[in-house]
Amino acid sequence: MSDGFVLPRAGTEEDPVRLAVLISGGGSGLAALLRYQQTPRCHRTVLVLADKTDAGGLQHGRGAGIKSIGVPLPMHVEKAERRVTHEQLVDAELEAADVELVVLSGYMRILSPWFVRRWKGRLLNIHPSLLPDFPGAHAHRDALAAGATVTGCTVHLVDEGVDSGPILAQMEVEVRPEDDEGALQERVKVVEHVVYPDVLDRICSGLISL
Ligand code: GRF
């Protein structure tokens, strides 16, 4: 195992790996994962956590009977301390729910090295481009601006960088001449919703090693 990555244990249908899914928005990826988990798997979502109390995706978790909470930035805390205090609150929720693997699914906050090191190897992200191309918050816009003819999505283990860390899976999507940001995003999401559950199956059954 390299660079301090500690992967999750191998789960089973009887004793699935306990997932937290972290979101910021509508949570279509979360909804797809919850549909996938309607069949017993080696992983199960036990907590949905958003960085906003009104994140639309929280409804998907609640609808599935899963604890689903908003943990907003603590605005009463001084700015310099706000990020770390927020991450401590998030971390406390993860610990309280006995979470074993954290799944970032459209979570729009950059995590600090402190948080990453606590969960390293048990912290996954999906990014809507073929990394290392087009990291950052505007992957589709950047891909279109660069004239890319192929883009896609990447699932990777999170390290201390931004959209870096070992790549576990990628899937390509053609960029069409008529694509705008919204159209491209929707087509990439279709493949994201297949790739992420597949990677979770593999990592939660011990099939991934670094
Ligand atoms: C996905 O495209 C994901 O790759 C990106 O944010 C989007 C989240 O969409 N990081 P949703 O909230 O799951 O619909």
PDB file of C-alpha atoms and ligand atoms in Angstrom:
ATOM      1  CA  MET A   1       0.000   0.000   0.000  1.00  0.00           C
ATOM      2  CA  SER A   2       1.492   3.344  -1.022  1.00  0.00           C
ATOM      3  CA  ASP A   3       1.265   6.845   0.425  1.00  0.00           C
ATOM      4  CA  GLY A   4      -0.842   6.019   3.455  1.00  0.00           C
ATOM      5  CA  PHE A   5      -3.889   4.687   1.615  1.00  0.00           C
ATOM      6  CA  VAL A   6      -5.804   2.228   3.806  1.00  0.00           C
ATOM      7  CA  LEU A   7      -8.556   0.587   1.783  1.00  0.00           C
ATOM      8  CA  PRO A   8     -11.851  -0.548   3.322  1.00  0.00           C
ATOM      9  CA  ARG A   9     -12.378  -4.108   4.522  1.00  0.00           C
ATOM     10  CA  ALA A  10     -14.065  -6.575   2.190  1.00  0.00           C
ATOM     11  CA  GLY A  11     -17.794  -6.512   2.798  1.00  0.00           C
ATOM     12  CA  THR A  12     -20.466  -9.089   2.056  1.00  0.00           C
ATOM     13  CA  GLU A  13     -24.199  -8.903   1.432  1.00  0.00           C
ATOM     14  CA  GLU A  14     -24.687 -10.035   5.033  1.00  0.00           C
ATOM     15  CA  ASP A  15     -22.182  -7.521   6.396  1.00  0.00           C
ATOM     16  CA  PRO A  16     -21.939  -4.690   3.857  1.00  0.00           C
ATOM     17  CA  VAL A  17     -19.373  -1.880   4.028  1.00  0.00           C
ATOM     18  CA  ARG A  18     -21.095   1.158   5.538  1.00  0.00           C
ATOM     19  CA  LEU A  19     -21.058   4.136   3.146  1.00  0.00           C
ATOM     20  CA  ALA A  20     -21.644   7.826   3.636  1.00  0.00           C
ATOM     21  CA  VAL A  21     -22.511   9.748   0.472  1.00  0.00           C
ATOM     22  CA  LEU A  22     -21.558  13.439   0.530  1.00  0.00           C
ATOM     23  CA  ILE A  23     -23.451  15.759  -1.805  1.00  0.00           C
ATOM     24  CA  SER A  24     -24.008  19.442  -2.450  1.00  0.00           C
ATOM     25  CA  GLY A  25     -26.772  19.512  -5.047  1.00  0.00           C
ATOM     26  CA  GLY A  26     -29.507  17.491  -6.680  1.00  0.00           C
ATOM     27  CA  GLY A  27     -27.895  14.131  -6.011  1.00  0.00           C
ATOM     28  CA  SER A  28     -28.735  12.247  -9.193  1.00  0.00           C
ATOM     29  CA  GLY A  29     -25.645  10.118  -8.571  1.00  0.00           C
ATOM     30  CA  LEU A  30     -26.832   9.394  -5.039  1.00  0.00           C
ATOM     31  CA  ALA A  31     -30.277   8.436  -6.362  1.00  0.00           C
ATOM     32  CA  ALA A  32     -28.688   6.043  -8.871  1.00  0.00           C
ATOM     33  CA  LEU A  33     -26.569   4.449  -6.141  1.00  0.00           C
ATOM     34  CA  LEU A  34     -29.569   4.024  -3.841  1.00  0.00           C
ATOM     35  CA  ARG A  35     -31.483   2.333  -6.676  1.00  0.00           C
ATOM     36  CA  TYR A  36     -28.521   0.029  -7.194  1.00  0.00           C
ATOM     37  CA  GLN A  37     -28.435  -0.785  -3.485  1.00  0.00           C
ATOM     38  CA  GLN A  38     -32.078  -1.840  -3.486  1.00  0.00           C
ATOM     39  CA  THR A  39     -30.571  -5.224  -4.337  1.00  0.00           C
ATOM     40  CA  PRO A  40     -28.317  -6.460  -1.511  1.00  0.00           C
ATOM     41  CA  ARG A  41     -24.693  -5.525  -2.218  1.00  0.00           C
ATOM     42  CA  CYS A  42     -21.390  -5.635  -0.392  1.00  0.00           C
ATOM     43  CA  HIS A  43     -21.950  -1.930   0.447  1.00  0.00           C
ATOM     44  CA  ARG A  44     -24.853  -0.045   1.947  1.00  0.00           C
ATOM     45  CA  THR A  45     -25.464   3.690   2.383  1.00  0.00           C
ATOM     46  CA  VAL A  46     -26.016   4.531   6.045  1.00  0.00           C
ATOM     47  CA  LEU A  47     -25.618   8.317   5.904  1.00  0.00           C
ATOM     48  CA  VAL A  48     -26.263  11.072   3.383  1.00  0.00           C
ATOM     49  CA  LEU A  49     -24.593  14.347   4.253  1.00  0.00           C
ATOM     50  CA  ALA A  50     -24.803  17.669   2.423  1.00  0.00           C
ATOM     51  CA  ASP A  51     -22.965  20.899   3.063  1.00  0.00           C
ATOM     52  CA  LYS A  52     -26.290  22.733   2.742  1.00  0.00           C
ATOM     53  CA  THR A  53     -29.495  22.059   4.633  1.00  0.00           C
ATOM     54  CA  ASP A  54     -31.542  22.607   1.455  1.00  0.00           C
ATOM     55  CA  ALA A  55     -29.531  20.390  -0.915  1.00  0.00           C
ATOM     56  CA  GLY A  56     -32.149  18.743  -3.122  1.00  0.00           C
ATOM     57  CA  GLY A  57     -30.461  15.365  -2.955  1.00  0.00           C
ATOM     58  CA  LEU A  58     -31.174  14.977   0.764  1.00  0.00           C
ATOM     59  CA  GLN A  59     -34.694  13.969  -0.294  1.00  0.00           C
ATOM     60  CA  HIS A  60     -33.335  10.887  -2.047  1.00  0.00           C
ATOM     61  CA  GLY A  61     -31.751   9.715   1.171  1.00  0.00           C
ATOM     62  CA  ARG A  62     -34.804  10.495   3.264  1.00  0.00           C
ATOM     63  CA  GLY A  63     -37.035   8.744   0.746  1.00  0.00           C
ATOM     64  CA  ALA A  64     -34.924   5.627   1.211  1.00  0.00           C
ATOM     65  CA  GLY A  65     -35.175   5.854   4.995  1.00  0.00           C
ATOM     66  CA  ILE A  66     -31.511   6.776   5.411  1.00  0.00           C
ATOM     67  CA  LYS A  67     -30.276   9.373   7.901  1.00  0.00           C
ATOM     68  CA  SER A  68     -29.819  12.455   5.708  1.00  0.00           C
ATOM     69  CA  ILE A  69     -28.476  15.670   7.166  1.00  0.00           C
ATOM     70  CA  GLY A  70     -27.257  19.074   6.131  1.00  0.00           C
ATOM     71  CA  VAL A  71     -24.078  20.239   7.825  1.00  0.00           C
ATOM     72  CA  PRO A  72     -23.583  23.842   6.688  1.00  0.00           C
ATOM     73  CA  LEU A  73     -20.464  25.914   7.229  1.00  0.00           C
ATOM     74  CA  PRO A  74     -20.549  27.253  10.795  1.00  0.00           C
ATOM     75  CA  MET A  75     -20.839  30.949   9.966  1.00  0.00           C
ATOM     76  CA  HIS A  76     -20.590  31.948  13.646  1.00  0.00           C
ATOM     77  CA  VAL A  77     -17.016  30.646  13.702  1.00  0.00           C
ATOM     78  CA  GLU A  78     -14.226  33.002  12.665  1.00  0.00           C
ATOM     79  CA  LYS A  79     -13.417  32.684   8.950  1.00  0.00           C
ATOM     80  CA  ALA A  80      -9.924  31.275   9.422  1.00  0.00           C
ATOM     81  CA  GLU A  81     -11.295  28.447  11.566  1.00  0.00           C
ATOM     82  CA  ARG A  82     -14.524  27.830   9.653  1.00  0.00           C
ATOM     83  CA  ARG A  83     -13.300  25.207   7.224  1.00  0.00           C
ATOM     84  CA  VAL A  84     -11.597  23.038   9.800  1.00  0.00           C
ATOM     85  CA  THR A  85     -14.504  23.362  12.228  1.00  0.00           C
ATOM     86  CA  HIS A  86     -16.892  22.323   9.456  1.00  0.00           C
ATOM     87  CA  GLU A  87     -14.788  19.291   8.634  1.00  0.00           C
ATOM     88  CA  GLN A  88     -14.676  18.335  12.303  1.00  0.00           C
ATOM     89  CA  LEU A  89     -18.483  18.444  12.383  1.00  0.00           C
ATOM     90  CA  VAL A  90     -18.660  16.301   9.240  1.00  0.00           C
ATOM     91  CA  ASP A  91     -16.104  13.884  10.641  1.00  0.00           C
ATOM     92  CA  ALA A  92     -18.073  13.556  13.892  1.00  0.00           C
ATOM     93  CA  GLU A  93     -21.190  12.591  11.905  1.00  0.00           C
ATOM     94  CA  LEU A  94     -19.216   9.998   9.950  1.00  0.00           C
ATOM     95  CA  GLU A  95     -17.823   8.505  13.142  1.00  0.00           C
ATOM     96  CA  ALA A  96     -21.221   8.527  14.859  1.00  0.00           C
ATOM     97  CA  ALA A  97     -22.706   6.546  11.957  1.00  0.00           C
ATOM     98  CA  ASP A  98     -19.805   4.042  11.954  1.00  0.00           C
ATOM     99  CA  VAL A  99     -19.020   4.948   8.363  1.00  0.00           C
ATOM    100  CA  GLU A 100     -16.319   2.861   6.690  1.00  0.00           C
ATOM    101  CA  LEU A 101     -16.105   4.526   3.261  1.00  0.00           C
ATOM    102  CA  VAL A 102     -16.871   8.101   2.209  1.00  0.00           C
ATOM    103  CA  VAL A 103     -18.294   8.566  -1.287  1.00  0.00           C
ATOM    104  CA  LEU A 104     -18.091  12.101  -2.678  1.00  0.00           C
ATOM    105  CA  SER A 105     -20.877  12.501  -5.204  1.00  0.00           C
ATOM    106  CA  GLY A 106     -21.080  16.088  -6.354  1.00  0.00           C
ATOM    107  CA  TYR A 107     -19.700  17.406  -3.048  1.00  0.00           C
ATOM    108  CA  MET A 108     -18.418  20.841  -3.976  1.00  0.00           C
ATOM    109  CA  ARG A 109     -15.998  21.516  -1.124  1.00  0.00           C
ATOM    110  CA  ILE A 110     -12.264  20.923  -1.306  1.00  0.00           C
ATOM    111  CA  LEU A 111     -11.242  18.823   1.659  1.00  0.00           C
ATOM    112  CA  SER A 112      -8.268  19.745   3.793  1.00  0.00           C
ATOM    113  CA  PRO A 113      -5.188  17.526   4.172  1.00  0.00           C
ATOM    114  CA  TRP A 114      -6.337  16.858   7.753  1.00  0.00           C
ATOM    115  CA  PHE A 115      -9.615  15.343   6.600  1.00  0.00           C
ATOM    116  CA  VAL A 116      -8.046  13.506   3.665  1.00  0.00           C
ATOM    117  CA  ARG A 117      -5.424  11.855   5.867  1.00  0.00           C
ATOM    118  CA  ARG A 118      -8.078  10.637   8.294  1.00  0.00           C
ATOM    119  CA  TRP A 119      -9.981   8.882   5.480  1.00  0.00           C
ATOM    120  CA  LYS A 120      -7.230   8.229   2.969  1.00  0.00           C
ATOM    121  CA  GLY A 121      -8.024   5.045   1.013  1.00  0.00           C
ATOM    122  CA  ARG A 122     -11.597   5.234   2.254  1.00  0.00           C
ATOM    123  CA  LEU A 123     -12.467   8.458   0.433  1.00  0.00           C
ATOM    124  CA  LEU A 124     -13.653   8.257  -3.183  1.00  0.00           C
ATOM    125  CA  ASN A 125     -14.580  10.963  -5.662  1.00  0.00           C
ATOM    126  CA  ILE A 126     -16.190  11.053  -9.079  1.00  0.00           C
ATOM    127  CA  HIS A 127     -15.113  13.796 -11.434  1.00  0.00           C
ATOM    128  CA  PRO A 128     -16.822  14.608 -14.738  1.00  0.00           C
ATOM    129  CA  SER A 129     -13.791  14.469 -17.044  1.00  0.00           C
ATOM    130  CA  LEU A 130     -11.053  12.082 -18.033  1.00  0.00           C
ATOM    131  CA  LEU A 131      -8.513  13.131 -15.421  1.00  0.00           C
ATOM    132  CA  PRO A 132      -5.849  14.443 -15.467  1.00  0.00           C
ATOM    133  CA  ASP A 133      -7.634  16.524 -18.126  1.00  0.00           C
ATOM    134  CA  PHE A 134      -9.932  19.258 -16.887  1.00  0.00           C
ATOM    135  CA  PRO A 135      -9.716  19.119 -13.085  1.00  0.00           C
ATOM    136  CA  GLY A 136     -11.613  21.704 -11.057  1.00  0.00           C
ATOM    137  CA  ALA A 137     -15.173  22.923 -10.786  1.00  0.00           C
ATOM    138  CA  HIS A 138     -15.882  23.584 -14.488  1.00  0.00           C
ATOM    139  CA  ALA A 139     -14.838  20.384 -16.212  1.00  0.00           C
ATOM    140  CA  HIS A 140     -17.501  20.465 -18.949  1.00  0.00           C
ATOM    141  CA  ARG A 141     -16.995  24.144 -19.713  1.00  0.00           C
ATOM    142  CA  ASP A 142     -13.240  23.592 -19.903  1.00  0.00           C
ATOM    143  CA  ALA A 143     -13.586  20.512 -22.132  1.00  0.00           C
ATOM    144  CA  LEU A 144     -15.834  22.411 -24.557  1.00  0.00           C
ATOM    145  CA  ALA A 145     -13.540  25.441 -24.554  1.00  0.00           C
ATOM    146  CA  ALA A 146     -10.559  23.213 -25.346  1.00  0.00           C
ATOM    147  CA  GLY A 147     -12.420  21.635 -28.282  1.00  0.00           C
ATOM    148  CA  ALA A 148     -12.190  18.130 -26.796  1.00  0.00           C
ATOM    149  CA  THR A 149     -13.972  15.512 -28.896  1.00  0.00           C
ATOM    150  CA  VAL A 150     -14.011  12.946 -26.112  1.00  0.00           C
ATOM    151  CA  THR A 151     -14.578  13.480 -22.404  1.00  0.00           C
ATOM    152  CA  GLY A 152     -16.044  11.247 -19.698  1.00  0.00           C
ATOM    153  CA  CYS A 153     -15.768  10.597 -15.992  1.00  0.00           C
ATOM    154  CA  THR A 154     -13.186   9.383 -13.524  1.00  0.00           C
ATOM    155  CA  VAL A 155     -13.539   7.656 -10.164  1.00  0.00           C
ATOM    156  CA  HIS A 156     -10.477   8.079  -8.000  1.00  0.00           C
ATOM    157  CA  LEU A 157      -9.239   7.754  -4.464  1.00  0.00           C
ATOM    158  CA  VAL A 158      -8.822  11.196  -2.952  1.00  0.00           C
ATOM    159  CA  ASP A 159      -5.380  12.374  -1.924  1.00  0.00           C
ATOM    160  CA  GLU A 160      -4.207  15.760  -0.660  1.00  0.00           C
ATOM    161  CA  GLY A 161      -4.398  17.347  -4.144  1.00  0.00           C
ATOM    162  CA  VAL A 162      -7.411  18.603  -6.130  1.00  0.00           C
ATOM    163  CA  ASP A 163      -8.929  15.925  -8.379  1.00  0.00           C
ATOM    164  CA  SER A 164      -5.747  13.890  -8.051  1.00  0.00           C
ATOM    165  CA  GLY A 165      -5.169  10.515  -6.407  1.00  0.00           C
ATOM    166  CA  PRO A 166      -5.111   6.981  -7.822  1.00  0.00           C
ATOM    167  CA  ILE A 167      -7.600   6.458 -10.662  1.00  0.00           C
ATOM    168  CA  LEU A 168      -9.841   3.424 -10.222  1.00  0.00           C
ATOM    169  CA  ALA A 169     -12.044   3.713 -13.322  1.00  0.00           C
ATOM    170  CA  GLN A 170     -12.742   5.937 -16.295  1.00  0.00           C
ATOM    171  CA  MET A 171     -15.405   5.877 -18.957  1.00  0.00           C
ATOM    172  CA  GLU A 172     -15.429   7.895 -22.155  1.00  0.00           C
ATOM    173  CA  VAL A 173     -18.257  10.001 -23.573  1.00  0.00           C
ATOM    174  CA  GLU A 174     -18.237  11.524 -27.037  1.00  0.00           C
ATOM    175  CA  VAL A 175     -18.488  15.320 -27.244  1.00  0.00           C
ATOM    176  CA  ARG A 176     -20.987  16.239 -29.959  1.00  0.00           C
ATOM    177  CA  PRO A 177     -20.653  19.415 -32.038  1.00  0.00           C
ATOM    178  CA  GLU A 178     -24.026  20.673 -30.795  1.00  0.00           C
ATOM    179  CA  ASP A 179     -23.197  20.062 -27.106  1.00  0.00           C
ATOM    180  CA  ASP A 180     -23.479  22.844 -24.572  1.00  0.00           C
ATOM    181  CA  GLU A 181     -22.418  22.488 -20.951  1.00  0.00           C
ATOM    182  CA  GLY A 182     -25.817  21.223 -19.808  1.00  0.00           C
ATOM    183  CA  ALA A 183     -26.218  18.617 -22.530  1.00  0.00           C
ATOM    184  CA  LEU A 184     -22.714  17.295 -21.980  1.00  0.00           C
ATOM    185  CA  GLN A 185     -23.193  17.165 -18.223  1.00  0.00           C
ATOM    186  CA  GLU A 186     -26.365  15.109 -18.586  1.00  0.00           C
ATOM    187  CA  ARG A 187     -24.734  12.561 -20.918  1.00  0.00           C
ATOM    188  CA  VAL A 188     -21.688  12.235 -18.670  1.00  0.00           C
ATOM    189  CA  LYS A 189     -23.957  11.683 -15.666  1.00  0.00           C
ATOM    190  CA  VAL A 190     -25.530   8.694 -17.405  1.00  0.00           C
ATOM    191  CA  VAL A 191     -22.166   6.906 -17.442  1.00  0.00           C
ATOM    192  CA  GLU A 192     -21.239   8.177 -13.965  1.00  0.00           C
ATOM    193  CA  HIS A 193     -24.291   6.371 -12.628  1.00  0.00           C
ATOM    194  CA  VAL A 194     -22.941   3.087 -13.982  1.00  0.00           C
ATOM    195  CA  VAL A 195     -19.249   3.542 -13.176  1.00  0.00           C
ATOM    196  CA  TYR A 196     -19.562   4.564  -9.511  1.00  0.00           C
ATOM    197  CA  PRO A 197     -21.610   1.542  -8.348  1.00  0.00           C
ATOM    198  CA  ASP A 198     -19.239  -0.711 -10.264  1.00  0.00           C
ATOM    199  CA  VAL A 199     -16.173   0.739  -8.509  1.00  0.00           C
ATOM    200  CA  LEU A 200     -17.959   0.450  -5.166  1.00  0.00           C
ATOM    201  CA  ASP A 201     -18.625  -3.219  -5.850  1.00  0.00           C
ATOM    202  CA  ARG A 202     -14.947  -3.750  -6.550  1.00  0.00           C
ATOM    203  CA  ILE A 203     -13.467  -1.756  -3.680  1.00  0.00           C
ATOM    204  CA  CYS A 204     -15.980  -3.079  -1.150  1.00  0.00           C
ATOM    205  CA  SER A 205     -15.322  -6.692  -2.075  1.00  0.00           C
ATOM    206  CA  GLY A 206     -11.561  -6.399  -1.773  1.00  0.00           C
ATOM    207  CA  LEU A 207     -10.884  -6.530  -5.507  1.00  0.00           C
ATOM    208  CA  ILE A 208      -8.863  -3.313  -5.595  1.00  0.00           C
ATOM    209  CA  SER A 209      -5.288  -3.110  -4.385  1.00  0.00           C
ATOM    210  CA  LEU A 210      -2.806  -0.304  -4.870  1.00  0.00           C
TER     211      LEU A 210
HETATM  212  C1  GRF B   1     -21.579  14.997 -11.158  1.00  0.00           C
HETATM  213  O1  GRF B   1     -21.408  15.241 -12.508  1.00  0.00           O
HETATM  214  C2  GRF B   1     -20.245  14.786 -10.495  1.00  0.00           C
HETATM  215  O2  GRF B   1     -19.310  14.190 -11.301  1.00  0.00           O
HETATM  216  C3  GRF B   1     -19.827  16.198 -10.200  1.00  0.00           C
HETATM  217  O3  GRF B   1     -21.008  16.837  -9.779  1.00  0.00           O
HETATM  218  C4  GRF B   1     -22.105  16.225 -10.430  1.00  0.00           C
HETATM  219  C5  GRF B   1     -23.105  15.883  -9.367  1.00  0.00           C
HETATM  220  O4  GRF B   1     -24.372  15.669  -9.905  1.00  0.00           O
HETATM  221  N1  GRF B   1     -18.745  16.242  -9.257  1.00  0.00           N
HETATM  222  P1  GRF B   1     -25.558  15.130  -8.988  1.00  0.00           P
HETATM  223  O5  GRF B   1     -25.713  16.074  -7.807  1.00  0.00           O
HETATM  224  O6  GRF B   1     -25.218  13.729  -8.569  1.00  0.00           O
HETATM  225  O7  GRF B   1     -26.758  15.174  -9.895  1.00  0.00           O
END
